[in-house]
Short mmCIF file of C-alpha atoms in Angstrom, two decimals:
data_model
loop_
_atom_site.label_atom_id
_atom_site.label_comp_id
_atom_site.label_asym_id
_atom_site.label_seq_id
_atom_site.Cartn_x
_atom_site.Cartn_y
_atom_site.Cartn_z
CA UNK B 320 0.34 0.04 -0.41
CA UNK B 321 1.28 3.43 -1.19
CA UNK B 322 2.55 5.78 2.02
CA UNK B 323 0.98 8.65 1.84
CA UNK B 324 3.01 12.44 3.62
CA UNK B 325 0.67 15.13 3.56
CA UNK B 326 2.38 18.57 5.14
CA UNK B 327 0.51 20.81 4.96
CA UNK B 328 1.99 24.68 3.92
CA UNK B 329 1.04 27.92 6.04
CA UNK B 330 1.61 31.43 5.00
CA UNK B 331 1.63 33.78 8.02
CA UNK B 332 0.37 37.46 7.61
CA UNK B 333 -0.08 40.34 11.04
CA UNK B 334 -3.02 38.59 12.25
CA UNK B 335 -2.42 34.84 13.67
CA UNK B 336 -4.22 32.84 12.32
CA UNK B 337 -2.78 31.14 9.61
CA UNK B 338 -4.38 29.09 7.54
CA UNK B 339 -3.70 26.67 5.09
CA UNK B 340 -3.66 27.17 1.80
CA UNK B 341 -1.75 24.12 -0.25
CA UNK B 342 -1.25 20.54 0.46
CA UNK B 343 2.45 19.63 0.02
CA UNK B 344 2.34 15.29 -1.01
CA UNK B 345 4.50 12.60 -1.43
CA UNK B 346 4.97 9.38 -2.71
CA UNK B 347 7.17 7.54 -0.36
CA UNK B 348 7.82 4.94 -3.35
CA UNK B 349 8.69 7.36 -6.46
CA UNK B 350 9.67 9.59 -4.28
CA UNK B 351 7.30 12.20 -6.36
CA UNK B 352 5.66 15.42 -4.78
CA UNK B 353 4.14 18.50 -6.07
CA UNK B 354 2.13 20.63 -4.41
CA UNK B 355 -2.38 21.59 -4.57
CA UNK B 356 -4.89 23.71 -3.51
CA UNK B 357 -5.47 22.69 -0.15
CA UNK B 358 -9.84 23.09 -1.03
CA UNK B 359 -8.81 19.90 -4.16
CA UNK B 360 -9.34 16.90 -3.03
CA UNK B 361 -7.83 13.63 -3.92
CA UNK B 362 -10.28 11.21 -6.34
CA UNK B 363 -9.86 7.53 -7.06
CA UNK B 364 -6.47 6.96 -10.09
CA UNK B 365 -8.36 6.43 -13.39
CA UNK B 366 -4.80 4.02 -15.02
CA UNK B 367 -2.65 2.29 -13.27
CA UNK B 368 0.55 4.43 -14.42
CA UNK B 369 -1.26 7.12 -12.71
CA UNK B 370 0.29 8.21 -8.74
CA UNK B 371 -2.18 10.78 -7.76
CA UNK B 372 -5.45 12.52 -9.42
CA UNK B 373 -6.98 16.28 -7.53
CA UNK B 374 -9.74 18.00 -8.62
CA UNK B 375 -11.37 20.42 -7.05
CA UNK B 376 -14.36 21.28 -6.00
CA UNK B 377 -17.71 20.06 -7.86
CA UNK B 378 -18.22 22.38 -10.37
CA UNK B 379 -19.42 22.46 -14.51
CA UNK B 380 -15.78 22.75 -15.44
CA UNK B 381 -14.77 19.41 -14.67
CA UNK B 382 -10.73 20.48 -14.00
CA UNK B 383 -9.04 18.31 -13.10
CA UNK B 384 -4.80 17.24 -12.77
CA UNK B 385 -2.79 13.64 -12.34
CA UNK B 386 0.53 12.63 -11.88
CA UNK B 387 1.84 9.76 -13.54
CA UNK B 388 5.20 7.90 -14.10
CA UNK B 389 5.41 5.36 -16.83
CA UNK B 390 9.10 3.10 -17.30
CA UNK B 391 11.58 3.92 -20.33
CA UNK B 392 14.50 3.13 -20.39
CA UNK B 393 15.12 5.10 -24.26
CA UNK B 394 18.27 6.24 -22.88
CA UNK B 395 19.86 6.40 -19.44
CA UNK B 396 23.75 7.37 -19.74
CA UNK B 397 24.65 10.39 -21.41
CA UNK B 398 26.50 13.43 -20.60
CA UNK B 399 24.49 16.16 -18.80
CA UNK B 400 25.18 18.91 -21.41
CA UNK B 401 22.91 16.60 -23.91
CA UNK B 402 20.30 16.60 -21.58
CA UNK B 403 18.57 19.29 -23.71
CA UNK B 404 18.68 17.28 -27.54
CA UNK B 405 17.95 13.93 -25.12
CA UNK B 406 14.55 16.02 -23.89
CA UNK B 407 13.99 17.16 -27.73
CA UNK B 408 14.85 13.37 -29.05
CA UNK B 409 12.31 11.09 -26.62
CA UNK B 410 8.87 13.83 -26.25
CA UNK B 411 8.25 14.90 -29.52
CA UNK B 412 5.38 14.82 -31.40
CA UNK B 413 5.24 11.00 -31.76
CA UNK B 414 5.74 10.88 -28.74
CA UNK B 415 2.05 13.32 -27.67
CA UNK B 416 0.23 11.38 -30.96
CA UNK B 417 0.46 8.28 -28.83
CA UNK B 418 -0.56 9.51 -25.48
CA UNK B 419 -2.94 11.17 -26.85
CA UNK B 420 -4.35 7.80 -28.25
CA UNK B 421 -5.78 6.59 -24.64
CA UNK B 422 -8.80 9.63 -25.46
CA UNK B 423 -11.09 10.21 -28.03
CA UNK B 424 -11.72 12.91 -30.16
CA UNK B 425 -8.13 14.05 -29.64
CA UNK B 426 -6.07 17.22 -31.91
CA UNK B 427 -3.26 18.63 -30.53
CA UNK B 428 -3.65 22.75 -30.91
CA UNK B 429 0.20 22.74 -30.32
CA UNK B 430 3.47 21.86 -28.39
CA UNK B 431 6.82 23.02 -27.52
CA UNK B 432 10.32 21.89 -26.03
CA UNK B 433 12.47 23.21 -23.48
CA UNK B 434 9.58 23.57 -21.05
CA UNK B 435 10.48 21.73 -17.56
CA UNK B 436 9.40 19.48 -15.18
CA UNK B 437 10.65 19.31 -11.62
CA UNK B 438 13.82 18.58 -12.06
CA UNK B 439 14.81 17.82 -15.77
CA UNK B 440 14.59 19.35 -19.32
CA UNK B 441 10.20 18.58 -20.15
CA UNK B 442 8.17 18.80 -22.66
CA UNK B 443 4.27 20.28 -23.34
CA UNK B 444 1.78 19.68 -25.33
CA UNK B 445 -1.65 21.18 -25.28
CA UNK B 446 -4.76 19.81 -26.98
CA UNK B 447 -8.71 18.46 -27.17
CA UNK B 448 -10.45 15.86 -27.05
CA UNK B 449 -14.26 13.57 -25.58
CA UNK B 450 -14.26 13.00 -22.57
CA UNK B 451 -17.12 11.01 -20.55
CA UNK B 452 -18.56 13.04 -17.23
CA UNK B 453 -20.97 12.60 -14.84
CA UNK B 454 -24.20 12.51 -17.23
CA UNK B 455 -22.98 13.81 -20.54
CA UNK B 456 -19.63 14.38 -23.25
CA UNK B 457 -17.53 17.16 -22.98
CA UNK B 458 -14.89 18.58 -24.69
CA UNK B 459 -12.39 19.08 -22.77
CA UNK B 460 -8.78 21.27 -23.55
CA UNK B 461 -5.27 20.54 -21.02
CA UNK B 462 -1.99 21.45 -20.57
CA UNK B 463 0.56 18.21 -20.15
CA UNK B 464 4.00 18.21 -19.28
CA UNK B 465 6.93 14.57 -19.36
CA UNK B 466 10.15 14.65 -18.85
CA UNK B 467 12.27 11.53 -18.83
CA UNK B 468 14.62 11.27 -16.34
CA UNK B 469 16.84 8.26 -15.24
CA UNK B 470 13.99 5.75 -16.61
CA UNK B 471 11.07 6.52 -16.09
CA UNK B 472 8.84 9.00 -17.25
CA UNK B 473 7.08 11.47 -15.36
CA UNK B 474 4.34 12.94 -16.68
CA UNK B 475 1.03 16.03 -15.29
CA UNK B 476 -1.50 16.31 -17.36
CA UNK B 477 -4.19 18.59 -15.98
CA UNK B 478 -7.40 19.37 -17.27
CA UNK B 479 -11.12 21.08 -17.89
CA UNK B 480 -13.61 21.76 -19.70
CA UNK B 481 -13.21 23.81 -23.11
CA UNK B 482 -14.41 26.81 -22.44
CA UNK B 483 -12.72 27.27 -19.59
CA UNK B 484 -9.34 26.23 -19.51
CA UNK B 485 -8.03 29.88 -20.06
CA UNK B 486 -9.79 30.83 -16.09
CA UNK B 487 -7.75 27.72 -15.08
CA UNK B 488 -4.76 28.26 -17.02
CA UNK B 489 -2.79 29.79 -13.68
CA UNK B 490 -3.66 27.71 -11.01
CA UNK B 491 -1.85 24.48 -13.62
CA UNK B 492 1.45 26.20 -14.49
CA UNK B 493 1.46 26.73 -10.11
CA UNK B 494 0.65 22.96 -10.39
CA UNK B 495 3.02 21.54 -11.96
CA UNK B 496 6.04 24.55 -10.98
CA UNK B 497 6.03 21.94 -8.26
CA UNK B 498 6.23 18.46 -9.45
CA UNK B 499 9.47 17.68 -7.92
CA UNK B 500 11.36 13.97 -7.54
CA UNK B 501 14.47 12.27 -6.75
CA UNK B 502 17.93 13.87 -7.82
CA UNK B 503 19.43 11.01 -10.03
CA UNK B 504 21.93 13.70 -11.59
CA UNK B 505 24.48 15.95 -11.06
CA UNK B 506 24.55 18.22 -12.30
CA UNK B 507 28.79 18.93 -13.37
CA UNK B 508 29.20 17.04 -16.45
CA UNK B 509 29.57 13.14 -16.00
CA UNK B 510 30.10 11.14 -19.48
CA UNK B 511 33.53 12.52 -21.22
CA UNK B 512 36.18 10.32 -20.99
CA UNK B 513 40.29 9.64 -23.43
CA UNK B 514 39.23 8.40 -26.69
CA UNK B 515 40.82 4.71 -25.34
CA UNK B 516 39.35 3.52 -28.88
CA UNK B 517 42.24 4.67 -30.80
CA UNK B 518 44.52 3.97 -28.28
CA UNK B 519 45.76 0.49 -27.32
CA UNK B 520 45.07 -2.37 -26.04
CA UNK B 521 45.20 -3.65 -22.45
CA UNK B 522 45.49 -6.72 -20.94
CA UNK B 523 45.49 -7.91 -17.55
CA UNK B 524 46.43 -11.10 -16.36
CA UNK B 525 46.37 -13.65 -13.31
CA UNK B 526 47.05 -11.05 -10.62
CA UNK B 527 50.88 -10.68 -9.41
CA UNK B 528 51.08 -10.69 -13.34
CA UNK B 529 52.15 -7.66 -15.25
CA UNK B 530 50.31 -5.77 -17.27
CA UNK B 531 51.45 -6.12 -20.89
CA UNK B 532 49.88 -3.57 -24.35
CA UNK B 533 49.15 -4.28 -27.74
CA UNK B 534 48.43 -1.82 -30.15
CA UNK B 535 44.89 -1.39 -31.72
CA UNK B 536 44.30 -4.45 -33.76
CA UNK B 537 46.99 -5.96 -32.34
CA UNK B 538 47.17 -10.15 -30.62
#
């Protein structure tokens, strides 16, 4: 059973009676965390890779955000300076087209590289699709961010009725900006080695014997 640790963030004013404005949620299993308004509530997840789904008080807009995590080991080891390029390859338009296949009548309105989610580069998309809500079908518009980091694709998706989407834009971006996940890479450059493939072979013998070298291609 997933263990949830919930902390409350307080904003203090001159009045000593502080009021909780945001909930900071973290998951001990994945290390994911993010914050959302304390008026929102946690609801049941809809997909196996959903980590958390939250919604504001009921309303016609049917706004919601969900945080997802799925294994994706396409790019595991590379120099840090290639991070932006890896993001462009891993979270491309094709990625978003495949992702949106799980929705009904999806339409990509726009996507871009060079965004951010948690600790790494991210791709972002704005899309429209049809959704089933209690009693009717609804055309929704959503924004999603995806970041491939240390073998896991982290995805934050927020949506609302297409006519109300703009009014939820700022809360959605606030939630996206709060996402964090466990640090795996150091900020300094990694993966820079001497061109050893062009150098001599190095042979290791049994303990106590000297190592010998031979020119590349030699025996």
